[in-house]
Amino acid sequence: MGVFLLEHKPVLLKESLDYLKCKENGIYIDATLGRGGHTEEIIKAINDRGLVIGIDRDHEAIESVKKRLKKYSSLRTVHDNFTNIPFILEQFNIKAVDGMLFDLGVSSPQFDNPERGFSYRKEGPLDMRMDKNQELTAEYIVNNFSHEELTNIFKEYGEERWASRIANFIIKSRQHKPIKTTLQLTTIIKDAIPASARRKGGHPARRTFQALRIATNDELNILKKTINHVVKFLKPGGRICIISFHSLEDRIVKKTFRELARDCVCPPDFPECVCDHKRKLKIITKKPVKPGENEVENNPRARSARLRVAERVLN
């Protein structure tokens, strides 16, 4: 099976760097290394005495960036999940950093490689794992989860109105033979969605594939947990920048930032504060930053990108 990779273009690059406010000698985390587009610009903004820790759970991404950016002595790469940032910093004996960048979702090389199973347009194994060492695959979910479980995944993570019908078609199909490839699943989804509904709203398999990818990699649960855990490792004035690509991610980032920017988290009907909660963040972007027309024209995948930024406050 041939593999065709398109050029990877980092999304909202200038905006991310402007908000991150990189400084010389600073320590920064690129929590989603990808192909290193954002990472390289962060490295250029600091000098050789600074440090950039690039994290990715995709081993192929790590190896690719290590080769491409080997001339930079300030880069350290780590094959891990960004939810483990506290342990990664401990390994480097680092107590706090000057900034963190998260570029969520699937990178272009991952999406364009049919063997990774992310694309509903190309034939490949129904995999969808960000980390190939992980056991759970999209194939296992599709062939083993119940009708109720599949429906909930498609409805919650894909906001798919035909979730129950798609789950029903999947279960009927897998009774005859296992569903093993992306185009096999795409055909089932197309058959499940009425023809009139397929004529609008983009590719009929888009929402289901998104939902399966999120479920396979537990993306949303990991995201909220990570934000809550890592902000304490920001220096006062340090910033966390998060680029999301769909409404579910953006909603989690927005809500979590708001929670961390509040001084009190007591229920509204409490007569006085008893939680003694102190805010950890100040929200910098009141509304998400979106890519401009030129960027969307040059990189259509940037269309749905949203950047939110918050800054660590001194309690």
Coordinates of C-alpha atoms in Angstrom, one line a residue:
M1 CA 0.0 0.0 0.0
G2 CA 1.5 3.3 -1.1
V3 CA 1.9 6.2 1.3
F4 CA 1.5 9.8 0.1
L5 CA 2.2 12.6 2.5
L6 CA 1.3 16.2 1.9
E7 CA 3.4 19.1 3.3
H8 CA 2.6 19.8 6.9
K9 CA 1.6 23.4 7.6
P10 CA 1.5 24.5 11.2
V11 CA -1.9 26.2 12.0
L12 CA -2.1 29.7 13.5
L13 CA 1.7 29.8 13.7
K14 CA 2.2 33.6 14.0
E15 CA -0.7 34.0 16.4
S16 CA 0.5 31.1 18.7
L17 CA 4.0 32.6 18.9
D18 CA 2.8 36.1 19.5
Y19 CA 0.6 34.9 22.4
L20 CA 3.2 32.6 23.8
K21 CA 5.6 35.6 24.1
C22 CA 8.7 33.5 23.9
K23 CA 11.7 34.9 25.7
E24 CA 15.4 34.1 25.6
N25 CA 16.6 31.4 28.0
G26 CA 13.0 30.4 28.4
I27 CA 11.7 26.8 28.9
Y28 CA 8.8 25.8 26.8
I29 CA 6.7 22.7 26.1
D30 CA 5.2 21.8 22.8
A31 CA 2.8 19.2 24.0
T32 CA 1.8 18.0 20.6
L33 CA 5.0 17.9 18.6
G34 CA 3.5 16.7 15.3
R35 CA 6.0 17.5 12.6
G36 CA 7.7 20.3 14.6
G37 CA 6.4 23.4 12.8
H38 CA 5.5 25.3 15.9
T39 CA 8.4 23.8 17.8
E40 CA 11.0 25.1 15.4
E41 CA 9.7 28.7 15.6
I42 CA 9.7 28.5 19.4
I43 CA 13.3 27.3 19.3
K44 CA 14.3 30.2 17.0
A45 CA 12.7 32.6 19.5
I46 CA 15.0 31.4 22.4
N47 CA 18.7 31.1 22.4
D48 CA 20.9 28.0 23.0
R49 CA 20.5 28.3 26.7
G50 CA 16.8 27.9 26.5
L51 CA 14.9 24.6 26.3
V52 CA 12.0 23.3 24.3
I53 CA 10.5 19.9 25.3
G54 CA 8.6 18.4 22.4
I55 CA 6.1 15.6 23.3
D56 CA 4.1 13.3 21.1
R57 CA 2.6 9.9 21.5
D58 CA 3.2 9.1 17.9
H59 CA 6.7 7.5 17.6
E60 CA 6.9 8.3 13.9
A61 CA 6.4 12.0 14.6
I62 CA 9.2 11.9 17.2
E63 CA 11.7 10.3 14.9
S64 CA 10.8 12.6 12.0
V65 CA 11.3 15.8 14.1
K66 CA 14.6 14.4 15.7
K67 CA 16.0 14.1 12.2
R68 CA 14.7 17.4 10.8
L69 CA 15.6 19.5 13.8
K70 CA 18.8 17.8 14.8
K71 CA 20.8 21.0 14.4
Y72 CA 19.1 22.6 17.4
S73 CA 20.7 21.8 20.7
S74 CA 17.9 23.3 22.7
L75 CA 15.3 20.6 21.7
R76 CA 14.5 17.6 23.7
T77 CA 11.9 15.1 22.4
V78 CA 9.8 12.7 24.5
H79 CA 7.6 9.9 23.2
D80 CA 4.7 10.1 25.7
N81 CA 1.2 11.3 26.2
F82 CA 0.9 15.0 27.2
T83 CA -1.2 14.0 30.2
N84 CA 2.2 12.8 31.7
I85 CA 3.7 16.3 31.6
P86 CA 4.2 16.4 35.4
F87 CA 6.3 13.2 35.3
I88 CA 8.2 14.4 32.2
L89 CA 9.2 17.6 33.9
E90 CA 10.3 15.6 37.0
Q91 CA 12.6 13.5 34.8
F92 CA 14.2 16.7 33.5
N93 CA 14.4 18.1 37.0
I94 CA 12.3 21.1 35.9
K95 CA 9.9 22.7 38.4
A96 CA 8.2 25.3 36.2
V97 CA 8.1 26.4 32.5
D98 CA 7.6 29.7 30.7
G99 CA 4.9 28.5 28.4
M100 CA 3.0 25.5 26.9
L101 CA 1.5 25.0 23.4
F102 CA -1.1 22.3 22.5
D103 CA -2.1 21.8 18.9
L104 CA -4.8 19.2 19.2
G105 CA -6.2 16.7 16.6
V106 CA -4.5 14.8 13.8
S107 CA -1.5 16.1 12.1
S108 CA -1.4 16.2 8.3
P109 CA 1.1 13.3 7.9
Q110 CA -1.0 11.1 10.2
F111 CA -4.2 12.0 8.3
D112 CA -2.6 11.6 4.8
N113 CA -1.0 8.2 5.6
P114 CA -3.7 5.6 4.8
E115 CA -2.0 3.0 7.0
R116 CA -2.9 5.0 10.1
G117 CA -6.6 4.6 9.4
F118 CA -7.7 8.2 10.1
S119 CA -9.0 9.0 6.6
Y120 CA -12.5 8.1 5.4
R121 CA -11.4 8.7 1.8
K122 CA -8.5 6.3 1.6
E123 CA -8.3 2.5 2.0
G124 CA -6.4 1.4 5.1
P125 CA -6.7 -0.6 8.3
L126 CA -9.3 0.7 10.7
D127 CA -6.6 1.7 13.3
M128 CA -6.8 5.4 14.4
R129 CA -4.3 5.0 17.2
M130 CA -2.1 8.1 17.9
D131 CA 0.2 5.7 19.8
K132 CA 0.8 2.4 18.1
N133 CA 1.7 0.8 21.4
Q134 CA -1.8 1.3 22.6
E135 CA -4.0 -1.8 22.5
L136 CA -7.4 -0.3 21.7
T137 CA -8.1 0.4 18.0
A138 CA -11.1 1.7 16.1
E139 CA -11.5 -1.7 14.6
Y140 CA -12.0 -3.3 18.0
I141 CA -14.6 -0.6 18.9
V142 CA -16.5 -1.1 15.7
N143 CA -16.6 -4.9 15.9
N144 CA -17.1 -5.3 19.7
F145 CA -19.0 -2.4 21.2
S146 CA -22.7 -2.7 21.7
H147 CA -25.4 -0.7 19.8
E148 CA -25.8 1.6 22.8
E149 CA -22.1 2.2 23.2
L150 CA -21.6 2.9 19.5
T151 CA -24.6 5.2 19.4
N152 CA -23.3 7.2 22.4
I153 CA -19.9 7.5 20.9
F154 CA -21.2 8.8 17.5
K155 CA -23.7 11.1 19.2
E156 CA -21.5 12.5 21.9
Y157 CA -18.1 12.7 20.1
G158 CA -19.4 13.2 16.5
E159 CA -22.7 15.1 17.2
E160 CA -24.1 12.7 14.5
R161 CA -27.9 12.9 14.2
W162 CA -28.0 9.4 12.5
A163 CA -25.9 7.8 15.3
S164 CA -28.4 5.1 16.2
R165 CA -29.0 4.2 12.6
I166 CA -25.3 4.0 11.8
A167 CA -24.7 1.8 14.9
N168 CA -27.5 -0.5 13.7
F169 CA -26.0 -0.8 10.2
I170 CA -22.6 -1.5 11.7
I171 CA -23.9 -4.3 13.9
K172 CA -25.8 -5.9 11.0
S173 CA -22.7 -5.8 8.8
R174 CA -20.3 -7.2 11.3
Q175 CA -22.6 -10.2 11.8
H176 CA -21.6 -11.3 8.3
K177 CA -17.9 -10.4 8.4
P178 CA -15.6 -8.2 10.5
I179 CA -15.2 -4.6 9.6
K180 CA -11.5 -4.1 9.1
T181 CA -10.9 -1.2 6.7
T182 CA -11.7 2.5 6.5
L183 CA -13.5 2.3 3.2
Q184 CA -15.5 -0.7 4.3
L185 CA -16.8 1.4 7.2
T186 CA -17.3 4.4 5.0
T187 CA -19.6 2.4 2.8
I188 CA -21.6 1.2 5.7
I189 CA -22.0 4.8 7.0
K190 CA -23.1 6.0 3.6
D191 CA -25.7 3.2 3.4
A192 CA -27.0 4.1 6.8
I193 CA -27.6 7.8 6.1
P194 CA -30.6 8.6 3.9
A195 CA -29.7 9.9 0.5
S196 CA -31.4 13.3 1.1
A197 CA -29.2 13.8 4.2
R198 CA -26.0 12.9 2.4
R199 CA -26.4 15.8 -0.1
K200 CA -25.4 18.4 2.5
G201 CA -23.1 18.8 5.5
G202 CA -19.9 17.5 4.0
H203 CA -18.7 13.9 3.7
P204 CA -21.3 11.6 5.4
A205 CA -18.5 9.6 7.3
R206 CA -16.8 12.7 8.7
R207 CA -18.6 12.9 12.0
T208 CA -18.4 9.1 12.7
F209 CA -14.7 8.9 11.9
Q210 CA -14.1 11.9 14.2
A211 CA -16.1 10.2 17.0
L212 CA -14.2 7.0 16.6
R213 CA -10.8 8.7 16.6
I214 CA -11.7 10.6 19.8
A215 CA -13.0 7.4 21.5
T216 CA -10.0 5.3 20.4
N217 CA -7.5 7.8 21.9
D218 CA -9.7 9.1 24.8
E219 CA -8.9 12.6 23.6
L220 CA -11.5 14.6 25.5
N221 CA -11.1 13.1 28.9
I222 CA -7.3 13.4 28.6
L223 CA -7.6 17.1 27.5
K224 CA -9.6 18.3 30.6
K225 CA -7.5 16.2 33.0
T226 CA -4.3 17.6 31.5
I227 CA -5.2 21.2 31.6
N228 CA -6.1 21.0 35.3
H229 CA -2.9 19.1 36.1
V230 CA -0.3 21.2 34.1
V231 CA -1.2 24.8 34.9
K232 CA 0.6 24.6 38.3
F233 CA 3.8 24.0 36.3
L234 CA 3.6 27.4 34.6
K235 CA 5.7 30.2 36.0
P236 CA 3.7 33.3 37.0
G237 CA 3.1 35.1 33.7
G238 CA 3.6 31.9 31.8
R239 CA 1.1 31.2 29.2
I240 CA -0.8 28.1 28.0
C241 CA -2.0 28.2 24.3
I242 CA -4.4 25.6 23.0
I243 CA -5.4 25.1 19.4
S244 CA -8.5 23.0 18.9
F245 CA -10.3 21.8 15.8
H246 CA -13.8 21.0 16.7
S247 CA -16.5 22.4 19.0
L248 CA -16.2 19.6 21.7
E249 CA -12.5 20.3 22.2
D250 CA -13.0 24.1 22.2
R251 CA -15.9 23.8 24.7
I252 CA -13.7 21.9 27.1
V253 CA -10.8 24.4 26.8
K254 CA -13.2 27.3 27.3
K255 CA -14.9 25.8 30.3
T256 CA -11.7 24.6 32.0
F257 CA -10.0 27.9 31.5
R258 CA -13.1 29.6 33.1
E259 CA -13.1 27.3 36.1
L260 CA -9.3 27.9 36.7
A261 CA -9.8 31.6 36.4
R262 CA -12.4 31.8 39.2
D263 CA -11.6 32.5 42.8
C264 CA -14.7 30.6 44.1
V265 CA -16.2 27.4 42.8
C266 CA -18.9 27.0 45.4
P267 CA -22.5 26.4 44.2
P268 CA -24.3 29.6 43.4
D269 CA -26.9 29.1 46.2
F270 CA -24.2 29.1 48.9
P271 CA -24.5 32.2 51.1
E272 CA -20.7 32.5 51.4
C273 CA -17.6 31.0 50.0
V274 CA -16.4 27.8 51.8
C275 CA -14.2 26.3 49.1
D276 CA -11.1 28.6 49.6
H277 CA -10.3 28.1 45.9
K278 CA -7.8 30.5 44.4
R279 CA -7.7 31.3 40.7
K280 CA -4.8 30.0 38.8
L281 CA -5.3 31.6 35.4
K282 CA -6.2 34.8 33.8
I283 CA -7.9 34.4 30.4
I284 CA -6.1 36.3 27.7
T285 CA -8.4 35.6 24.7
K286 CA -12.0 36.4 25.6
K287 CA -13.0 34.8 22.3
P288 CA -11.1 32.2 20.3
V289 CA -8.6 33.4 17.8
K290 CA -9.4 32.1 14.3
P291 CA -7.2 31.8 11.2
G292 CA -7.4 34.6 8.6
E293 CA -8.7 34.2 5.1
N294 CA -5.2 33.8 3.6
E295 CA -4.3 31.0 5.9
V296 CA -7.5 29.1 5.2
E297 CA -7.0 29.6 1.5
N298 CA -3.5 28.2 1.7
N299 CA -4.3 25.5 4.2
P300 CA -8.0 24.4 4.1
R301 CA -7.5 22.2 7.2
A302 CA -7.0 25.4 9.3
R303 CA -10.6 26.4 8.7
S304 CA -11.9 25.0 11.9
A305 CA -8.9 25.9 14.1
R306 CA -9.5 27.9 17.3
L307 CA -6.8 29.2 19.6
R308 CA -7.5 30.0 23.3
V309 CA -4.8 31.5 25.6
A310 CA -4.6 31.9 29.4
E311 CA -1.9 33.2 31.7
R312 CA -0.7 31.9 35.1
V313 CA -1.4 34.3 38.0
L314 CA 0.5 34.6 41.2
N315 CA -1.7 33.5 44.1

